[in-house]
mmCIF file of C-alpha atoms in Angstrom:
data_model
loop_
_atom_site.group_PDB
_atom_site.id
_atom_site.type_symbol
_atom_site.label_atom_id
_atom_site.label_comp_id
_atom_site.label_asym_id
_atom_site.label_seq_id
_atom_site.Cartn_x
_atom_site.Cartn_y
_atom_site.Cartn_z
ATOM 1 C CA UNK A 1 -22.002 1.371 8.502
ATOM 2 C CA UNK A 2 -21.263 -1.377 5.829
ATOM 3 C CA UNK A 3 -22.557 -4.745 7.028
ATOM 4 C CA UNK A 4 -21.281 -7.999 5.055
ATOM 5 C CA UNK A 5 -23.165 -11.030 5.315
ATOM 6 C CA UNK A 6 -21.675 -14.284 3.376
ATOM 7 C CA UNK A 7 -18.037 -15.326 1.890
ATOM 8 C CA UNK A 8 -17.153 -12.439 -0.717
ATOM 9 C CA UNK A 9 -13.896 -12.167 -3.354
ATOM 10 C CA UNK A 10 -13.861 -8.625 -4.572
ATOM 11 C CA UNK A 11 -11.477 -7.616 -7.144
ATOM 12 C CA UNK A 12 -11.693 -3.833 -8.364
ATOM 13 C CA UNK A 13 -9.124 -1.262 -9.034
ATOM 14 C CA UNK A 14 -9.639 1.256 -6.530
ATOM 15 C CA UNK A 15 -11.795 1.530 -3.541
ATOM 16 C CA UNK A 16 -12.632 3.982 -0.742
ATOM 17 C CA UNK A 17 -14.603 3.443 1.917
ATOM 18 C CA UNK A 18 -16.130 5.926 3.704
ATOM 19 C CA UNK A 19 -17.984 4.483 7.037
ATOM 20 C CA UNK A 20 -17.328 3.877 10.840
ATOM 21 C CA UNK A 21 -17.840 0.593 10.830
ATOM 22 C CA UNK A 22 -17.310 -2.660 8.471
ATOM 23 C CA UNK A 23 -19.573 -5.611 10.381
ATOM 24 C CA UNK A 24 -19.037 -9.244 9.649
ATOM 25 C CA UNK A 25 -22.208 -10.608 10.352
ATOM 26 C CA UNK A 26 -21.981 -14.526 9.884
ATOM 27 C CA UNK A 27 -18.559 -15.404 10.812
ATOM 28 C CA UNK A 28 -17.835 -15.780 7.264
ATOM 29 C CA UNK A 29 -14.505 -14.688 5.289
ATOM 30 C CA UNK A 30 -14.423 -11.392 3.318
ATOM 31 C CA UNK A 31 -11.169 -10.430 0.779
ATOM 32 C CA UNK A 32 -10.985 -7.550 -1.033
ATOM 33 C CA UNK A 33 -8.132 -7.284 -3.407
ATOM 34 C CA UNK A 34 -7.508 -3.299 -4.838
ATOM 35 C CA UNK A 35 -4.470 -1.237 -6.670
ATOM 36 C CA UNK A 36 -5.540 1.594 -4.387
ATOM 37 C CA UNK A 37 -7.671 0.870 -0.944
ATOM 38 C CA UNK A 38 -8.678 3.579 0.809
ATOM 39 C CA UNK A 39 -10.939 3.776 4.569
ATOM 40 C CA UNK A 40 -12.185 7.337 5.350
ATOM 41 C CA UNK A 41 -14.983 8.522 7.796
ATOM 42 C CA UNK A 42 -16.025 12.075 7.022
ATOM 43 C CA UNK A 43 -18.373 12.413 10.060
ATOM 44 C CA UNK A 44 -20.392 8.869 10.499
ATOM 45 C CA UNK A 45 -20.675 7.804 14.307
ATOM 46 C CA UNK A 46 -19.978 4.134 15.080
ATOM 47 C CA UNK A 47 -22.272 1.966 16.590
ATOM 48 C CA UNK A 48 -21.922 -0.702 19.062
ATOM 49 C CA UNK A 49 -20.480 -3.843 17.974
ATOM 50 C CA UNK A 50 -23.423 -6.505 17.175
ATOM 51 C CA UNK A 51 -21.507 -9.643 16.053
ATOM 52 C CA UNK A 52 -19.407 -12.554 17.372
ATOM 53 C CA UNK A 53 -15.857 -12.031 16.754
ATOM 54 C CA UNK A 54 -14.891 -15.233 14.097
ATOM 55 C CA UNK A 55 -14.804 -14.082 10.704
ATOM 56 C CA UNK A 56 -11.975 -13.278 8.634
ATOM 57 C CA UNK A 57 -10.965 -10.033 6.884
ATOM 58 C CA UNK A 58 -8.306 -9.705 3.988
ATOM 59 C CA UNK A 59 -7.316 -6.740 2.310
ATOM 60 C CA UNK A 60 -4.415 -7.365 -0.511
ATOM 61 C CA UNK A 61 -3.633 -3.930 -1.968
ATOM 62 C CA UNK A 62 0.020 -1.740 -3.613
ATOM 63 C CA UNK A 63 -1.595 1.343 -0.967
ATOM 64 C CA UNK A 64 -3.591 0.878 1.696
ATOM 65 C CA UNK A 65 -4.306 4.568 3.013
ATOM 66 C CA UNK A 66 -6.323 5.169 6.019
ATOM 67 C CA UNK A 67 -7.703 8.725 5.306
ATOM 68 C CA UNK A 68 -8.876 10.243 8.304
ATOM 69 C CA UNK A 69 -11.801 9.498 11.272
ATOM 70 C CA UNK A 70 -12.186 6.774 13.226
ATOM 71 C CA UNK A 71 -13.230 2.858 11.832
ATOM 72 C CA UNK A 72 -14.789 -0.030 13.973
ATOM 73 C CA UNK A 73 -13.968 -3.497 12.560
ATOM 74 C CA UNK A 74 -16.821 -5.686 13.806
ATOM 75 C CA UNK A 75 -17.268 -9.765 14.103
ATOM 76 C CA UNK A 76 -14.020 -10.516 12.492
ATOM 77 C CA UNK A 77 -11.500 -12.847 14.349
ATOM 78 C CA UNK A 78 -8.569 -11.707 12.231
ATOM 79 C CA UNK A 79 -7.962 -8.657 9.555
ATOM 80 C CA UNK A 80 -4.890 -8.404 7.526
ATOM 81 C CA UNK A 81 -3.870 -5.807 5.184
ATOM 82 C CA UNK A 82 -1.302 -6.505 3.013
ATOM 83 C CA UNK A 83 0.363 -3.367 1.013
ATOM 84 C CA UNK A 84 2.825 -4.409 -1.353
ATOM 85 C CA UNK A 85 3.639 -0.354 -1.543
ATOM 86 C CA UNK A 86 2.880 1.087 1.271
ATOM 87 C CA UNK A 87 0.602 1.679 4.350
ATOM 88 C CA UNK A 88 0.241 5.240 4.522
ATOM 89 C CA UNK A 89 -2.462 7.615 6.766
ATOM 90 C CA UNK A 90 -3.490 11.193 6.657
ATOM 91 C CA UNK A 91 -4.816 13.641 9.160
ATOM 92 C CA UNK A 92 -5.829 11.896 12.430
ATOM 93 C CA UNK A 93 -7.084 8.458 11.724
ATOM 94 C CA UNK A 94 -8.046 5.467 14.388
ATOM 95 C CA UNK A 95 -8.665 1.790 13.621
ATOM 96 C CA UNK A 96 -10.716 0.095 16.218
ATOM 97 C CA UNK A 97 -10.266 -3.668 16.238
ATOM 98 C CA UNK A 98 -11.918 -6.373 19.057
ATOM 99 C CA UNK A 99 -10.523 -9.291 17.143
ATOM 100 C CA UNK A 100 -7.635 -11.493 18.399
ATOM 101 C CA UNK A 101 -5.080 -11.353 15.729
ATOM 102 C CA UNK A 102 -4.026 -7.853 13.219
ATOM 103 C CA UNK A 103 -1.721 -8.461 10.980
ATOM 104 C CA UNK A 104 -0.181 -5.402 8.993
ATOM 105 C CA UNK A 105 2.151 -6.413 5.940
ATOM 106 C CA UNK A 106 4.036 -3.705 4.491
ATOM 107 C CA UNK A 107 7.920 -3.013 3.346
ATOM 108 C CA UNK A 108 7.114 0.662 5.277
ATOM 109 C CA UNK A 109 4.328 2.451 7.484
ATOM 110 C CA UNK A 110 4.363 6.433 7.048
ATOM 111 C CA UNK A 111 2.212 9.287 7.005
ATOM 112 C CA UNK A 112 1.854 12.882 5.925
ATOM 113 C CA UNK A 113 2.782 15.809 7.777
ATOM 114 C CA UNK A 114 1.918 16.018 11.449
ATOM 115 C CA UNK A 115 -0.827 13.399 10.737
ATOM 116 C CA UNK A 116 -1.318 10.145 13.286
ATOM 117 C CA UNK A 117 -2.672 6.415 13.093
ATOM 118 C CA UNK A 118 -3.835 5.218 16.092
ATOM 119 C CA UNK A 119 -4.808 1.336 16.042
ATOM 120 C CA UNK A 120 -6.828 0.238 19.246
ATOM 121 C CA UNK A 121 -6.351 -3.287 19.469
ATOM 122 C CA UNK A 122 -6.120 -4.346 23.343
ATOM 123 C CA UNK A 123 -7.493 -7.628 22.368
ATOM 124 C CA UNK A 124 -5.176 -8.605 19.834
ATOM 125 C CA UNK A 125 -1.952 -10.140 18.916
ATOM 126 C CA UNK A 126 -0.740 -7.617 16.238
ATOM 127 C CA UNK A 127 1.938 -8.140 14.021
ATOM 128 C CA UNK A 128 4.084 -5.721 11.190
ATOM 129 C CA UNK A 129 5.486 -7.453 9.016
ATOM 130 C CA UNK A 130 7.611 -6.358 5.361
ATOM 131 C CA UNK A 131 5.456 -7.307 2.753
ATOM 132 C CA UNK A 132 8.468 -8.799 0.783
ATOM 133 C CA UNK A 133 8.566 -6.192 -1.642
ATOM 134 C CA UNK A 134 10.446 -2.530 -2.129
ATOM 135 C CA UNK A 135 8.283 0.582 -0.621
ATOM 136 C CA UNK A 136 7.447 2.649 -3.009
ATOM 137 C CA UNK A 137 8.473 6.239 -2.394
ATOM 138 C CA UNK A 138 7.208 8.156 -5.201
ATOM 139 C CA UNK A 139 3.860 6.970 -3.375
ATOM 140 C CA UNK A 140 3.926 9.621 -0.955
ATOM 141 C CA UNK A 141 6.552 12.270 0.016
ATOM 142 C CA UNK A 142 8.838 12.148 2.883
ATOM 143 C CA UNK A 143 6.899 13.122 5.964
ATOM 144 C CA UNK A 144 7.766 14.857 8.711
ATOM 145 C CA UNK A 145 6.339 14.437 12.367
ATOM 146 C CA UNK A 146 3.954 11.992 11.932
ATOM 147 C CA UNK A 147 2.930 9.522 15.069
ATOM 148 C CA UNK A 148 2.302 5.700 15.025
ATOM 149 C CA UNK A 149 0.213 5.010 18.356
ATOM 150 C CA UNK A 150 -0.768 1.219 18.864
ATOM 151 C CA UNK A 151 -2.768 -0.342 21.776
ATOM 152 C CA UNK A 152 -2.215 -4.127 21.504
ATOM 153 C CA UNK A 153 -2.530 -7.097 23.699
ATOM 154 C CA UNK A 154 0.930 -8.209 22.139
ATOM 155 C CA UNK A 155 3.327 -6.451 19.234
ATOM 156 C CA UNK A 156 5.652 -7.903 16.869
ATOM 157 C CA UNK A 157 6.942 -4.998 14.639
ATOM 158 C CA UNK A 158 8.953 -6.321 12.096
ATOM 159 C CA UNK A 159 9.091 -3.504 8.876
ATOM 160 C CA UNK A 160 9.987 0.402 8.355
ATOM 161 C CA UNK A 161 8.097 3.230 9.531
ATOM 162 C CA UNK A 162 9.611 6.228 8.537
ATOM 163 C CA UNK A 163 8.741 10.025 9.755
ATOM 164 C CA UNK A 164 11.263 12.713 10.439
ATOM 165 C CA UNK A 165 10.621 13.999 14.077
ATOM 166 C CA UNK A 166 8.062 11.263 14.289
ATOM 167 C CA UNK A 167 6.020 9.390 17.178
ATOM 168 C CA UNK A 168 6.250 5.607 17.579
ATOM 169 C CA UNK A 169 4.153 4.451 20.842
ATOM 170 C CA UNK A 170 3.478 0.835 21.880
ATOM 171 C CA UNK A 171 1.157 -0.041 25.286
ATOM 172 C CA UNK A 172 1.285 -3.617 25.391
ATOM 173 C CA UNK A 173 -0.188 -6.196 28.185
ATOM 174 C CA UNK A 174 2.270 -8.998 26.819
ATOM 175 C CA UNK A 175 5.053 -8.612 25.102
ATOM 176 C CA UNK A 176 6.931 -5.803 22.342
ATOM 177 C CA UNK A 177 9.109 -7.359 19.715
ATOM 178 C CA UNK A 178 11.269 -5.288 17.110
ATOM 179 C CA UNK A 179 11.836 -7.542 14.355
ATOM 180 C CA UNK A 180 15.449 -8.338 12.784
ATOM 181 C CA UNK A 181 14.200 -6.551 9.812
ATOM 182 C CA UNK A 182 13.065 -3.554 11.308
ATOM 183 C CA UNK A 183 13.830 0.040 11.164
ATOM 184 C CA UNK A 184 12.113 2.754 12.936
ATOM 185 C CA UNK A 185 13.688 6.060 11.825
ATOM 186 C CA UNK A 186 12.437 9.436 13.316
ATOM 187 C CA UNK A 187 15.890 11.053 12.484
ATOM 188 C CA UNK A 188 16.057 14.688 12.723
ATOM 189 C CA UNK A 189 16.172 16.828 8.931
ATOM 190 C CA UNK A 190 16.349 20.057 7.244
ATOM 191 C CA UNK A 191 12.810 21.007 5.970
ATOM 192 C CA UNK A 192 12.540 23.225 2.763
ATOM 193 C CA UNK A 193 9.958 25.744 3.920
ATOM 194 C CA UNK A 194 10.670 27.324 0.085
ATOM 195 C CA UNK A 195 11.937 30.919 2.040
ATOM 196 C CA UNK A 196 14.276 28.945 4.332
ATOM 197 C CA UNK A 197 15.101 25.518 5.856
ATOM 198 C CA UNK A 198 13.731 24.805 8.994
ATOM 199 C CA UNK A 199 15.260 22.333 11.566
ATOM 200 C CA UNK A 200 13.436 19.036 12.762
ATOM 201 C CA UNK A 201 14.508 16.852 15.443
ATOM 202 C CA UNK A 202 14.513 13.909 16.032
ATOM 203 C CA UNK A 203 11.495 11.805 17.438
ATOM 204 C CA UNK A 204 10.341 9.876 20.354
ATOM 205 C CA UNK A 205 9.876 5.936 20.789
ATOM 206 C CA UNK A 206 7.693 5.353 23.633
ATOM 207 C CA UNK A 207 7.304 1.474 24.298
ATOM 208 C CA UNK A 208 5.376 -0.193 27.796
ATOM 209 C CA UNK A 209 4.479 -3.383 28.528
ATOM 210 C CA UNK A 210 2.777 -4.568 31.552
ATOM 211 C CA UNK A 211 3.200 -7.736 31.971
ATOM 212 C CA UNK A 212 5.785 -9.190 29.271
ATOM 213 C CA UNK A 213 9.018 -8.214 27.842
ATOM 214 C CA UNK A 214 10.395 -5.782 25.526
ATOM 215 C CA UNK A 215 12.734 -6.851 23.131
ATOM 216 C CA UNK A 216 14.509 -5.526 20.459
ATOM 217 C CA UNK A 217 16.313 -7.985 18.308
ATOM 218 C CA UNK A 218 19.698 -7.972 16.558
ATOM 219 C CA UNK A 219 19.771 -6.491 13.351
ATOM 220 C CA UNK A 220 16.805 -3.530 13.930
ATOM 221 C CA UNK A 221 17.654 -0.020 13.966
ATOM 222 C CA UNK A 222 16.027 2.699 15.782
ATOM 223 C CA UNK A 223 17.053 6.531 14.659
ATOM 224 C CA UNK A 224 16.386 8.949 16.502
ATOM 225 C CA UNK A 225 19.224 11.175 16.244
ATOM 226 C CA UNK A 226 19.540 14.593 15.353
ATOM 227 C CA UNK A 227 20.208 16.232 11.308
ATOM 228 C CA UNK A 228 23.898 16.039 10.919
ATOM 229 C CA UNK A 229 23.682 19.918 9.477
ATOM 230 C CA UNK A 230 22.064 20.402 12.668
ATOM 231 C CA UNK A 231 19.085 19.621 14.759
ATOM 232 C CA UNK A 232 18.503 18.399 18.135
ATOM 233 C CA UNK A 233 18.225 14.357 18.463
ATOM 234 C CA UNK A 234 15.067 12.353 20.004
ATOM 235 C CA UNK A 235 13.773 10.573 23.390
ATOM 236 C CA UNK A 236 13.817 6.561 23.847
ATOM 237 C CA UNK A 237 11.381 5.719 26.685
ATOM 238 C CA UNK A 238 11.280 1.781 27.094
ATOM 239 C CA UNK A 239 9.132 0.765 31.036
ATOM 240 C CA UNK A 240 8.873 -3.256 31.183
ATOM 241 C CA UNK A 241 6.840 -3.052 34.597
ATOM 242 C CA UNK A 242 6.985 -6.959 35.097
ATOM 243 C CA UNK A 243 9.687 -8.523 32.438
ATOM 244 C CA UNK A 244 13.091 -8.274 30.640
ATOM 245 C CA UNK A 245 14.021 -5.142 28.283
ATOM 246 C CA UNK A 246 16.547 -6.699 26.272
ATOM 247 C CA UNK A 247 18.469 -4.465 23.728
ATOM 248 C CA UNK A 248 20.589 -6.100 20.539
ATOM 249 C CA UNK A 249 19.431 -3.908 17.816
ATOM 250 C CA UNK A 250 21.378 -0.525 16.982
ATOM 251 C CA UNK A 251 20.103 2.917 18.127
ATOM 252 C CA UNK A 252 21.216 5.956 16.759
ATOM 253 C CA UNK A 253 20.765 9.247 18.855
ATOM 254 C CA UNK A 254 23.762 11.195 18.176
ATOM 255 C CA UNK A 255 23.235 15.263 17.190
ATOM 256 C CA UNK A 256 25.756 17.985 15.524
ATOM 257 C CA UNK A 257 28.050 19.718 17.905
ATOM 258 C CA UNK A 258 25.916 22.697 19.103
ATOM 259 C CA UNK A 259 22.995 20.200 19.387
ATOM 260 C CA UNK A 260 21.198 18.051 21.958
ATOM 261 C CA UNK A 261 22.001 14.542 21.548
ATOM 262 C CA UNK A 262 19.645 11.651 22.610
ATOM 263 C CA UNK A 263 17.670 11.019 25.529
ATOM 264 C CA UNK A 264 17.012 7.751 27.370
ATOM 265 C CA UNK A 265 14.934 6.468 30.422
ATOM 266 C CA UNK A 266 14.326 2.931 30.688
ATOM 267 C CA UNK A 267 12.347 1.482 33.601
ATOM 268 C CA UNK A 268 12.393 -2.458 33.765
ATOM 269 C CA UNK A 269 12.170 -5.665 36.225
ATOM 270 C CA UNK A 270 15.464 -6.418 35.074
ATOM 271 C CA UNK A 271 18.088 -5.802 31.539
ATOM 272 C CA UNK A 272 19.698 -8.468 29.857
ATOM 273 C CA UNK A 273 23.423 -7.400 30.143
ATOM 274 C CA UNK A 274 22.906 -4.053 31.408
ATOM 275 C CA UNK A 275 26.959 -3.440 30.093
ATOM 276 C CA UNK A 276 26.065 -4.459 26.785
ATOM 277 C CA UNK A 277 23.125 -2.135 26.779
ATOM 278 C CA UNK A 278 25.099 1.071 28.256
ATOM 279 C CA UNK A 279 27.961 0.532 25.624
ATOM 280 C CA UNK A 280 25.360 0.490 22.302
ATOM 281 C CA UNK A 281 23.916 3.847 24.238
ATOM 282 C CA UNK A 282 27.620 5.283 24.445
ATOM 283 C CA UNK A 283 28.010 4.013 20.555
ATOM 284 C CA UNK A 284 24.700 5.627 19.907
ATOM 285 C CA UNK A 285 26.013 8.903 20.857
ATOM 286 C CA UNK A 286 23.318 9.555 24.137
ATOM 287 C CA UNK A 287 24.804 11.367 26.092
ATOM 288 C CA UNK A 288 22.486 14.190 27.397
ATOM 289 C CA UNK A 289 20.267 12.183 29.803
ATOM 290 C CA UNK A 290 20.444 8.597 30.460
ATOM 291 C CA UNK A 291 18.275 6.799 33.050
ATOM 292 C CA UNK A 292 18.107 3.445 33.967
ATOM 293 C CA UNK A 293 15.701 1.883 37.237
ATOM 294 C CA UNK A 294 16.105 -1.907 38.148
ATOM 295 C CA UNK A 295 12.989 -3.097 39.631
ATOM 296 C CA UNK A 296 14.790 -6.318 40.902
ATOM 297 C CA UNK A 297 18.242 -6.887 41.793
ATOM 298 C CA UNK A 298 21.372 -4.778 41.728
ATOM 299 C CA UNK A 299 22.558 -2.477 38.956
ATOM 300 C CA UNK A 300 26.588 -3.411 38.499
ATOM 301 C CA UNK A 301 29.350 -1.479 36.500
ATOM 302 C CA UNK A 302 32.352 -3.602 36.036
ATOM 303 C CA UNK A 303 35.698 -3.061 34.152
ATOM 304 C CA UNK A 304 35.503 -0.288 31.580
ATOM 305 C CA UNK A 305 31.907 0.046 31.947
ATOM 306 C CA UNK A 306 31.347 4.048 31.426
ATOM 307 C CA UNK A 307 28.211 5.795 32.010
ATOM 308 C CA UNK A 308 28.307 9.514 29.969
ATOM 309 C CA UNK A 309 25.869 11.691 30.109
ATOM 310 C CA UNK A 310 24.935 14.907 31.295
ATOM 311 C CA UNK A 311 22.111 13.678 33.037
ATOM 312 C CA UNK A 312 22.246 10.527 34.876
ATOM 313 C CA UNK A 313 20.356 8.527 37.148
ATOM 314 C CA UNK A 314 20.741 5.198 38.448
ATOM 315 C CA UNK A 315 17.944 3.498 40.020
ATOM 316 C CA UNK A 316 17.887 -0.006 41.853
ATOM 317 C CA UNK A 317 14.440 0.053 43.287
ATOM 318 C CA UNK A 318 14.958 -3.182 45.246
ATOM 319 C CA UNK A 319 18.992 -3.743 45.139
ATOM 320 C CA UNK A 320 22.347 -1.715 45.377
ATOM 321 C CA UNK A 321 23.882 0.074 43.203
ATOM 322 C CA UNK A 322 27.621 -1.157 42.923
ATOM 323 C CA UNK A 323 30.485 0.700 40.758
ATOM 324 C CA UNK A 324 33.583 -1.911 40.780
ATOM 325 C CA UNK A 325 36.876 -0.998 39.571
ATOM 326 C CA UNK A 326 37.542 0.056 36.663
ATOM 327 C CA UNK A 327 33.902 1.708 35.925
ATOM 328 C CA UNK A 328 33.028 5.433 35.739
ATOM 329 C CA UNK A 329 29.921 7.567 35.665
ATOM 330 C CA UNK A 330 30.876 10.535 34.131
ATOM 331 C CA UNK A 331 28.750 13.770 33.527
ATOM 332 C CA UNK A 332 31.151 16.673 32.797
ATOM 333 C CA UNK A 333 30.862 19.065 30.356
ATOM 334 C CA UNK A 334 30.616 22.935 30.222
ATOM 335 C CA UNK A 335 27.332 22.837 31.310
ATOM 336 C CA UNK A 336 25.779 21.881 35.043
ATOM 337 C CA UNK A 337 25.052 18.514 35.170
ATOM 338 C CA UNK A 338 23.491 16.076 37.691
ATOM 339 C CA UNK A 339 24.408 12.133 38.799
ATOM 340 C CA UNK A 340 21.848 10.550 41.103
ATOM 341 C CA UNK A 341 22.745 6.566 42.345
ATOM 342 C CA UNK A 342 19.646 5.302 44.394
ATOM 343 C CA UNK A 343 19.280 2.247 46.264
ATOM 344 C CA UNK A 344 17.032 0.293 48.555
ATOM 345 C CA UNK A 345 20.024 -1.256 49.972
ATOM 346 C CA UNK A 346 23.523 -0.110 49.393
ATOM 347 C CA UNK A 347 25.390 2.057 47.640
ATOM 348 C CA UNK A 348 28.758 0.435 46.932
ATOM 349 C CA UNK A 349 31.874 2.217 45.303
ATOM 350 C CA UNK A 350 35.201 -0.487 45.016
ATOM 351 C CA UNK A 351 38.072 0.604 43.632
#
């Protein structure tokens, strides 16, 4: 373990760290400015934590690479790392974090092949935000199935993370924002396995909260779909247990004909202009499973409202479920296909 006692300013060109555990012991405020900063555990156990959570962490770096094995962050209040490159990770790598604020500034997130970042921050307000600057790519090469898996009290992601057939989770007590600015792209490719090309598809965005909302904000983009030379496109799972899922940004989930396109279930107390929503999934080309539950009230189809899939449920846990004129719920194709409407109280088709 590396334990820091007193206000320090280092400046150095490149730095790893290989340890469990970074302790602030005196609530005071540590910065470390490096071209290259690099966290790696190569076997140490962590120890409980043994400070008061008040000091201040700053890490100003162009890469910030966390390397592998798990790291506690103990008696700090608040940690940022700012990348002006990137923040990239490698192998299976965990960042533990009791403070009450994480702030991760970065123009993109991304990791090598099949690795994951896990950040463990139930405590804490975290935010991502784009550093300002360009990513640079000739940093790392373009990954392919990496996972971004974040336990947070609340989440504002507002930058790029960026892996073909990739993993983006979010459990959240309070509330999930996607940023104006951000883009989340686990789009399906063609991987050059030097003998042949190998198909990936697309990835999965997994997003709870428990007891806020879930929003994702006008001008974000979330790809999942499928390699337009052809692969199969990705999952969208969004559950707001006790708030509002609101949806403005622009999904992509569409796949080559041959291919599966996207997939979406979304669970929520309620859905801010559930047409609006079901018309960017239409534009978004999902159309092989598509399930929506209501917690509270009804779920209503009104003129030109069309529900396409191959799969579709519709859930209103404690309403109806009410098709008006001019609406359809349409699930042909060649293929079998199913349509389920369930409803505490009525099920109500008006032509």
């Amino acid at each position: 373990a590396i334990s820091i006692a007193g206000d320090i300013n280092l400046g150095i060109e490149n730095l790893v760290l290989d340890t469990a555990q970074i302790s602030n012991l005196d609530n005071s405020t540590n910065i470390i400015s490096a071209k290259n900063f690099t966290l790696i555990n190569s076997g140490e156990d962590q120890v409980l934590p043994t400070s008061a959570n008040a000091g201040q962490l700053i890490v100003n770096s162009e890469l910030i690479n966390f390397n592998g094995g798990s790291y506690q962050f103990d008696g700090y209040e608040s940690a940022s790392f700012n990348a002006s490159g990137m923040v990239a990770f490698d192998q299976s790598s965990r960042l533990d974090f009791a403070g009450d604020n994480l702030n991760i500034n970065a123009p993109l997130v991304t990791g090598t092949d099949g690795s994951a970042l896990m950040i463990d921050a139930v405590n804490a307000d975290v935010v991502f935000n784009n550093s300002g600057s360009a990513a640079d790519l000739s940093l790392l090469m373009p990954s392919i199935t990496s996972s971004l898996d974040l336990s947070v009290n609340s989440l504002l992601f507002n930058t790029s993370f960026s892996s073909s057939g990739g993993n983006f989770t979010v459990e959240s007590n309070q509330d999930i924002e996607i940023g104006d600015s951000a883009i989340i792209d686990l789009s399906g490719t063609q991987r050059d396995f030097i003998i042949t090309n190998e198909p990936v598809d697309g990835g999965a965005v997994d997003m709870r909260s428990a007891n806020g909302n879930i929003t994702v904000s006008n001008g974000s983009v979330i790809n999942i779909a499928g390699d337009n030379t052809g692969s199969d496109a990705g999952k969208l799972d969004l559950e707001v247990m006790n708030g509002l899922m609101t949806f403005n940004g622009d999904l992509l989930a569409s796949a080559a004909d041959g291919f599966i396109s996207g997939e979406v279930d979304v669970t929520a107390q309620s859905i801010s202009s559930l047409s609006e929503f079901n018309q960017k999934l239409n534009n978004a080309g999902a159309f092989n499973k598509r399930h929506i539950e209501v917690i509270a009230g009804d779920i209503v189809l009104g003129d030109n409202d069309l529900v396409k899939s191959s799969d579709i449920a519709l859930i209103a846990s404690q309403g109806s479920v009410i098709l008006n004129s001019g609406s359809a719920v349409d699930a042909s194709g060649v293929q079998g296909a199913t349509i389920r409407l369930v409803a505490l109280d009525n099920i109500e088709l008006n032509n």
